[in-house]
Amino acid sequence: MTQEFLEQQRDWLICHDCGEIQKVVAISPEHEMLCFNCGASLHSGKGRWLAAATALSLAALVLFIACNFLPFLTLEIGMQSHTTTIMDGVGALMARNQWLLAGLVVTTTFLFPLFEICAYMYVLLPYQFNRRMPGHTPVLRWLIQAQSWSMLEVFMLSVVITTVKLTDMAVLKLGPGAYLFFMLVAILQLIFLKIDRRKLWQWINTNNYFSREENEYAYDCRICQALVGESIVVDEGSCPRCDSAIHKRIPASLQKTTALVVAATLLYIPANVLPIMEYTSLGITEKDTIFSGVIELLKEGLWGIATIVFVASILVPIAKLVILYYLIWAVKAKVKVGVKHRTVLYRLIEVVGRWSMVDVYVVTILVALVQFGFIYTVEPEGAIIAFGAVVVLTMLAAESFDPRLLWDASSDEDDERVKHCDEHTKPILAWGAYCEIDQKPDTEQDDVAPNTGVSTSQESKTEP
């Protein structure tokens, strides 16, 4: 039988990256709250966000439906022309038995974006009228988890690259679906910036602190940012507010990350050595690797597009692998210096990793669009599957890596510095980092600055 636990509302947040606990204060829409220890963004002012986000989500659904059914691109070569929609690329891949590649493309450009838009509406519309609907908690949880796999903005960059590449050989016209698609991407980005996830979780459950004992260790839920006592983490293994899995540390984080990085490294070799596309023009067949494609763009004088492709398809994957190997080594070697800059590197690979999908989408668009028989035809080659797998594996590796492990190396030193607690403080351990919160009434603490009234002892500490 599950033991009852104490639920409270606390104006505290724990940094996902370093584990420091800090007090949340009201901030203006022009400002954001940063972790005083590692500099990560904890909370940003949103202003009057609800009405705008709700209206934008409705507009996004209309645009999503329209841009998927209306003509997207039209390619004209001489007297011949070929018009495609967004999903024609998936159909072309399936017709060539490229099931894995087709599944990856349809998941990241149709299924996840559709779920994202519907989830926004399902959560925001009832919130607008203060009406609870069944399933709000899992929908919001899945929305937060799925957003990194919705890649419409990456697909938009692929459309731009394809348009520039085909300019010299044919006439490429953007259809009404393309313009609506660009508007859709812009609106989804606005919603992402506007929406206040912290307010949504407070609406679902005002309480954000759950414990069974006084002064017990607390850990941060990465989904809803609730603080969960250690006894609940050990016994239940899930967050009482959002029901997502919660652990002291991600189980077998280093082992899983290492396995994924090694697999991505092995696949990166054929992804760059083997061809990704085959061109047939007037009976003459040529094959392109990723690097040879960059060289061709440079020969044609397309320096800007060549730079984008080189960075997204060559530099970013290599940088991700090198950084991940470096982070794994730093944790295993218990390196105590430079923790902050390694945390910044981790945040970097989380942000840029998805943009390597550019080449996968370019091939998909070309295979659907450039089909003129004997005159000109483009077909996918095996390397594009390996490259897509590299992108997915490195993204999974970044998600499985626990950045708190980077800060654990300094815990031995910090243990010597936490002995100055007195009867006016109470200890709380957050993500494994010892913190001291001044025992003041909430009415007095509301005016405390983000890093005053809070003394931590992980990498650096301020005296109470």
XYZ file of C-alpha atoms in Angstrom:
464
model
C 0.000 0.000 0.000
C 1.352 3.402 -1.001
C 2.233 5.602 1.953
C 0.713 9.084 2.066
C 3.050 12.004 1.498
C 3.064 15.716 2.232
C 2.199 18.106 -0.620
C 3.258 21.751 -0.465
C 3.747 24.737 -2.728
C 7.313 26.084 -2.605
C 8.805 28.923 -4.635
C 11.897 26.879 -5.439
C 13.433 25.474 -8.583
C 16.324 23.073 -9.020
C 18.682 23.517 -11.949
C 18.470 20.500 -14.250
C 22.139 20.757 -15.187
C 23.995 21.275 -11.918
C 21.447 20.484 -9.186
C 21.507 23.799 -7.312
C 18.249 24.816 -5.647
C 17.155 28.439 -5.987
C 14.206 30.615 -5.086
C 11.868 31.742 -7.859
C 10.870 35.400 -7.933
C 8.522 37.339 -10.185
C 10.308 38.680 -13.267
C 9.275 40.902 -16.154
C 8.675 39.518 -19.670
C 12.013 41.000 -20.776
C 14.061 39.007 -18.274
C 14.876 35.416 -17.454
C 16.103 33.720 -14.313
C 19.492 32.044 -14.656
C 21.154 29.522 -12.393
C 23.738 31.424 -10.341
C 25.981 28.370 -10.344
C 26.119 27.179 -13.974
C 24.212 29.893 -15.870
C 21.418 27.646 -17.193
C 18.057 29.266 -17.906
C 15.599 28.324 -15.137
C 12.597 30.522 -15.800
C 11.696 33.414 -18.095
C 9.013 36.074 -17.925
C 6.127 35.453 -20.312
C 3.784 38.385 -19.781
C 0.216 37.817 -20.996
C 0.942 34.628 -22.871
C -2.216 32.514 -22.618
C -4.536 34.235 -25.105
C -1.764 34.602 -27.687
C -0.584 30.995 -27.345
C -4.168 29.667 -27.608
C -4.906 31.669 -30.760
C -1.602 30.643 -32.310
C -2.276 26.954 -31.625
C -5.602 27.177 -33.453
C -3.917 28.903 -36.388
C -1.185 26.239 -36.377
C -3.726 23.420 -36.754
C -5.371 25.110 -39.745
C -2.011 25.769 -41.392
C -0.788 22.224 -40.719
C -3.780 20.671 -42.466
C -3.610 23.102 -45.388
C 0.130 22.865 -46.042
C 0.039 19.052 -46.081
C -2.678 18.889 -48.752
C -1.834 21.854 -50.993
C 0.939 21.747 -53.648
C 4.303 22.294 -51.996
C 6.980 22.439 -54.715
C 6.868 22.387 -58.514
C 9.982 21.595 -60.603
C 10.031 22.474 -64.315
C 12.619 21.095 -66.739
C 11.928 22.148 -70.324
C 8.353 21.269 -71.131
C 8.015 18.853 -68.228
C 6.959 19.670 -64.684
C 6.457 17.741 -61.466
C 4.500 18.933 -58.426
C 4.754 17.411 -54.958
C 3.217 17.793 -51.526
C 5.121 17.501 -48.242
C 4.265 13.830 -47.727
C 5.124 12.784 -51.295
C 8.718 12.323 -50.165
C 7.609 9.702 -47.654
C 5.613 7.922 -50.350
C 8.604 7.961 -52.699
C 10.831 6.402 -50.037
C 8.271 3.713 -49.269
C 7.955 2.896 -52.977
C 11.712 2.211 -52.950
C 11.438 0.008 -49.840
C 13.262 2.591 -47.700
C 10.961 1.832 -44.772
C 13.298 2.931 -41.978
C 14.067 6.241 -43.651
C 10.398 6.831 -44.495
C 9.433 6.093 -40.895
C 12.009 8.550 -39.568
C 10.837 11.320 -41.920
C 7.097 10.859 -41.337
C 7.615 10.672 -37.567
C 9.644 13.876 -37.298
C 7.790 15.962 -39.901
C 4.187 14.776 -39.511
C 3.346 12.667 -36.449
C 5.278 14.569 -33.781
C 4.318 18.038 -35.145
C 0.658 16.967 -35.355
C 0.735 15.696 -31.784
C 2.473 18.901 -30.658
C -0.248 21.096 -32.168
C -3.126 18.957 -30.859
C -1.533 18.810 -27.404
C -1.215 22.599 -27.326
C -4.910 22.935 -28.107
C -5.995 20.220 -25.665
C -4.125 21.907 -22.828
C -4.481 25.606 -23.644
C -8.169 25.819 -24.583
C -9.440 24.316 -21.296
C -6.889 26.396 -19.388
C -8.246 29.506 -21.111
C -11.711 28.757 -19.660
C -10.434 27.062 -16.477
C -12.008 23.715 -17.353
C -10.252 20.465 -16.451
C -10.189 17.716 -19.055
C -9.217 14.048 -18.590
C -5.650 13.245 -19.525
C -4.213 16.724 -19.117
C -1.245 15.449 -17.125
C -0.026 12.749 -19.572
C -0.679 14.981 -22.602
C 1.434 17.802 -21.181
C 4.117 15.324 -20.135
C 4.267 13.738 -23.585
C 4.273 17.184 -25.208
C 7.406 18.221 -23.327
C 9.121 14.923 -24.091
C 8.212 14.946 -27.798
C 9.073 18.532 -28.713
C 12.740 17.848 -29.440
C 11.673 15.287 -32.073
C 9.387 17.665 -33.948
C 11.685 19.015 -36.670
C 9.661 21.220 -39.001
C 12.196 24.046 -38.754
C 14.957 21.657 -39.867
C 12.768 20.547 -42.773
C 12.263 24.213 -43.706
C 16.037 24.699 -43.908
C 16.197 21.615 -46.143
C 13.629 23.194 -48.474
C 15.775 26.326 -48.744
C 18.907 24.267 -49.501
C 17.054 22.197 -52.130
C 15.690 25.332 -53.780
C 19.155 26.855 -54.115
C 20.710 23.577 -55.364
C 18.141 23.187 -58.160
C 18.125 26.818 -59.282
C 20.796 26.366 -61.984
C 19.390 23.194 -63.551
C 15.644 23.872 -63.519
C 12.859 26.219 -62.506
C 11.637 25.525 -58.983
C 8.420 27.183 -57.866
C 7.058 27.318 -54.352
C 3.442 26.290 -54.114
C 0.841 27.656 -51.681
C 1.615 24.770 -49.328
C 5.203 25.975 -48.989
C 4.212 29.489 -47.947
C 1.713 28.130 -45.438
C 4.401 25.760 -44.163
C 6.805 28.649 -43.518
C 4.051 30.432 -41.595
C 3.403 27.244 -39.599
C 7.046 26.949 -38.567
C 7.088 30.590 -37.437
C 3.870 30.147 -35.414
C 5.124 26.990 -33.686
C 8.285 28.797 -32.687
C 6.202 31.660 -31.274
C 4.089 29.223 -29.256
C 7.235 27.563 -27.909
C 8.553 30.952 -26.790
C 5.230 32.229 -25.460
C 3.932 29.274 -23.481
C 4.599 29.195 -19.734
C 5.004 25.519 -18.842
C 5.488 26.315 -15.171
C 2.068 28.007 -15.035
C 0.460 25.052 -16.784
C 1.821 22.604 -14.228
C 0.714 24.902 -11.408
C -2.783 24.888 -12.892
C -2.838 21.084 -13.026
C -1.453 20.804 -9.485
C -0.521 23.854 -7.425
C 1.750 21.839 -5.144
C 5.296 21.315 -6.382
C 7.000 19.860 -3.290
C 6.337 16.271 -2.222
C 7.924 14.483 0.741
C 7.218 11.934 3.453
C 9.641 13.152 6.076
C 10.849 16.493 7.403
C 14.145 17.746 5.964
C 14.626 14.805 3.614
C 16.641 14.917 0.427
C 14.763 16.209 -2.644
C 15.232 15.620 -6.355
C 13.989 17.554 -9.342
C 11.470 16.204 -11.874
C 12.833 17.044 -15.308
C 9.330 17.262 -16.806
C 7.249 19.379 -14.403
C 10.081 20.775 -12.193
C 8.497 19.448 -8.989
C 10.737 18.722 -5.987
C 10.303 15.122 -4.873
C 11.563 13.676 -1.592
C 14.128 10.878 -1.666
C 11.807 8.368 0.006
C 9.257 8.846 -2.798
C 11.978 8.601 -5.449
C 13.241 5.321 -3.986
C 9.862 3.706 -3.253
C 7.703 4.996 -6.107
C 10.204 5.927 -8.833
C 7.767 8.442 -10.311
C 6.810 12.076 -9.834
C 3.569 12.535 -7.839
C 2.573 15.521 -9.977
C 3.223 14.404 -13.583
C 3.797 10.647 -13.107
C 7.042 10.714 -15.096
C 9.941 8.499 -14.058
C 12.304 10.120 -11.570
C 15.637 8.827 -10.297
C 18.505 10.093 -8.180
C 20.527 9.721 -11.351
C 19.499 8.368 -14.737
C 19.996 4.589 -14.353
C 23.130 3.306 -16.143
C 23.551 6.744 -17.708
C 27.219 6.358 -18.609
C 26.796 2.823 -19.927
C 23.862 3.740 -22.158
C 25.504 6.926 -23.391
C 28.761 5.129 -24.167
C 26.989 2.363 -26.079
C 24.989 4.860 -28.142
C 28.042 7.008 -28.911
C 30.116 3.998 -29.984
C 27.280 2.787 -32.237
C 26.951 6.276 -33.763
C 30.716 6.401 -34.359
C 30.685 3.052 -36.194
C 27.762 4.152 -38.381
C 29.329 7.545 -39.087
C 32.064 5.878 -41.147
C 29.786 4.333 -43.831
C 27.560 7.423 -43.641
C 30.452 9.504 -44.986
C 32.310 6.975 -47.147
C 29.336 5.532 -49.035
C 27.138 7.594 -51.396
C 23.920 9.114 -50.131
C 22.369 9.949 -53.531
C 22.522 8.741 -57.130
C 21.973 11.186 -60.008
C 21.044 9.999 -63.490
C 21.057 12.603 -66.269
C 20.685 11.637 -69.958
C 21.824 8.110 -69.173
C 24.907 9.199 -67.211
C 24.892 8.107 -63.566
C 26.862 9.777 -60.797
C 26.897 9.212 -57.047
C 27.453 11.761 -54.286
C 28.747 11.377 -50.755
C 28.106 14.064 -48.166
C 31.555 15.558 -48.636
C 31.477 15.428 -52.451
C 28.128 17.198 -52.327
C 29.745 20.040 -50.375
C 32.566 20.208 -52.940
C 30.054 20.442 -55.789
C 28.274 23.309 -54.068
C 31.587 25.130 -53.694
C 32.387 24.603 -57.387
C 29.035 26.117 -58.290
C 29.832 29.155 -56.143
C 27.151 28.403 -53.545
C 29.390 29.180 -50.586
C 26.586 29.932 -48.154
C 24.680 26.697 -48.797
C 27.939 24.720 -48.839
C 28.821 26.141 -45.437
C 25.401 25.239 -43.997
C 25.593 21.671 -45.333
C 29.194 21.258 -44.127
C 28.364 22.508 -40.641
C 25.094 20.565 -40.259
C 26.183 17.301 -41.896
C 29.904 17.035 -41.124
C 31.000 19.447 -38.414
C 28.014 19.060 -36.051
C 27.992 15.213 -35.984
C 31.752 15.096 -35.377
C 31.502 17.783 -32.689
C 28.645 15.911 -30.973
C 30.633 12.683 -30.878
C 33.811 14.384 -29.633
C 31.929 16.322 -26.926
C 30.046 13.228 -25.754
C 33.300 11.236 -25.521
C 34.828 14.143 -23.600
C 31.913 14.318 -21.157
C 31.995 10.553 -20.566
C 35.741 10.677 -19.924
C 35.366 13.669 -17.553
C 32.806 11.803 -15.457
C 34.807 8.581 -15.332
C 38.027 10.439 -14.519
C 36.220 12.553 -11.877
C 37.631 15.787 -13.284
C 36.911 18.575 -10.779
C 37.886 21.663 -12.768
C 35.980 23.171 -15.681
C 32.600 21.714 -14.703
C 30.734 24.807 -15.833
C 32.186 24.805 -19.343
C 31.391 21.095 -19.718
C 27.801 21.846 -18.732
C 27.684 24.484 -21.460
C 28.999 21.928 -23.964
C 26.264 19.508 -22.925
C 23.572 22.157 -23.469
C 25.118 22.914 -26.878
C 24.824 19.356 -28.189
C 21.242 19.191 -26.915
C 20.348 22.214 -29.061
C 22.284 21.591 -32.294
C 21.960 17.801 -32.559
C 18.657 17.775 -34.429
C 19.916 20.090 -37.201
C 22.000 17.291 -38.685
C 18.753 15.903 -40.115
C 19.097 18.464 -42.927
C 20.734 15.981 -45.326
C 18.075 13.347 -44.686
C 15.330 15.800 -45.589
C 17.173 17.145 -48.658
C 17.459 13.615 -50.063
C 13.769 12.983 -49.309
C 12.686 16.146 -51.146
C 14.924 15.434 -54.163
C 13.756 11.825 -54.485
C 10.125 12.974 -54.591
C 10.691 16.008 -56.806
C 13.387 15.090 -59.337
C 11.749 12.254 -61.280
C 11.976 13.003 -65.004
C 12.921 9.579 -66.317
C 15.776 9.623 -68.829
C 16.271 13.388 -68.481
C 17.038 13.612 -64.766
C 16.382 11.351 -61.780
C 17.539 11.231 -58.170
C 17.556 8.033 -56.085
C 18.545 7.476 -52.422
C 21.567 5.367 -51.496
C 22.367 3.323 -48.400
C 24.539 5.913 -46.651
C 21.552 8.146 -45.956
C 20.073 5.457 -43.684
C 23.359 5.225 -41.772
C 23.515 9.003 -41.480
C 19.944 9.220 -40.187
C 20.799 6.556 -37.608
C 23.822 8.622 -36.494
C 21.588 11.648 -35.874
C 19.045 9.610 -33.893
C 21.700 7.778 -31.847
C 23.528 10.973 -30.887
C 20.245 12.610 -29.845
C 19.401 9.576 -27.715
C 22.919 9.646 -26.258
C 22.484 13.282 -25.217
C 19.132 12.443 -23.602
C 20.547 9.446 -21.716
C 23.544 11.376 -20.385
C 22.939 12.801 -16.911
C 24.636 16.238 -16.623
C 24.436 16.055 -12.832
C 27.230 13.484 -13.006
C 29.552 16.274 -14.135
C 29.014 18.020 -10.797
C 29.344 14.931 -8.640
C 33.156 15.083 -8.865
C 33.158 18.132 -6.585
C 30.921 16.529 -3.943
C 33.851 15.335 -1.825
C 35.144 18.869 -1.451
C 31.652 20.184 -0.773
C 31.059 17.713 2.052
C 33.760 19.500 4.041
C 32.020 22.830 3.572
C 28.506 21.984 4.766
C 29.291 21.730 8.489
C 28.313 25.335 9.265
C 24.578 24.533 9.480
C 22.976 25.825 12.655
C 19.565 25.727 14.260
C 18.248 28.452 11.906
C 18.736 26.403 8.732
C 17.321 23.172 7.436
C 19.197 20.960 4.954
C 17.731 19.778 1.709
C 19.559 17.715 -0.885
C 18.558 18.439 -4.456
C 19.809 16.253 -7.295
C 22.450 15.150 -4.777
C 23.623 18.706 -3.991
C 23.439 19.942 -0.400
C 21.490 23.178 -0.030
C 20.516 25.414 2.854
C 17.253 27.366 2.867
C 16.803 30.112 5.418
C 13.868 29.474 7.747
C 11.827 32.580 6.983
C 8.105 32.905 6.436
C 7.068 32.712 2.775
C 5.858 36.302 2.928
C 9.364 37.451 3.735
C 11.048 35.179 1.200
C 8.956 36.476 -1.692
C 11.190 39.533 -1.858
C 14.420 37.579 -1.810
C 16.556 37.707 -4.930
C 17.038 34.433 -6.857
C 20.368 33.561 -5.214
C 19.939 35.209 -1.840
C 18.480 33.308 1.076
C 19.858 30.207 -0.637
C 23.242 28.791 0.205
C 24.499 25.813 -1.741
C 27.505 23.596 -1.503
C 28.301 21.909 -4.735
C 30.785 23.796 -6.941
C 30.502 27.165 -5.262
C 28.650 28.385 -2.205
C 27.512 31.664 -0.685
C 27.531 32.077 3.077
C 24.097 32.491 4.706
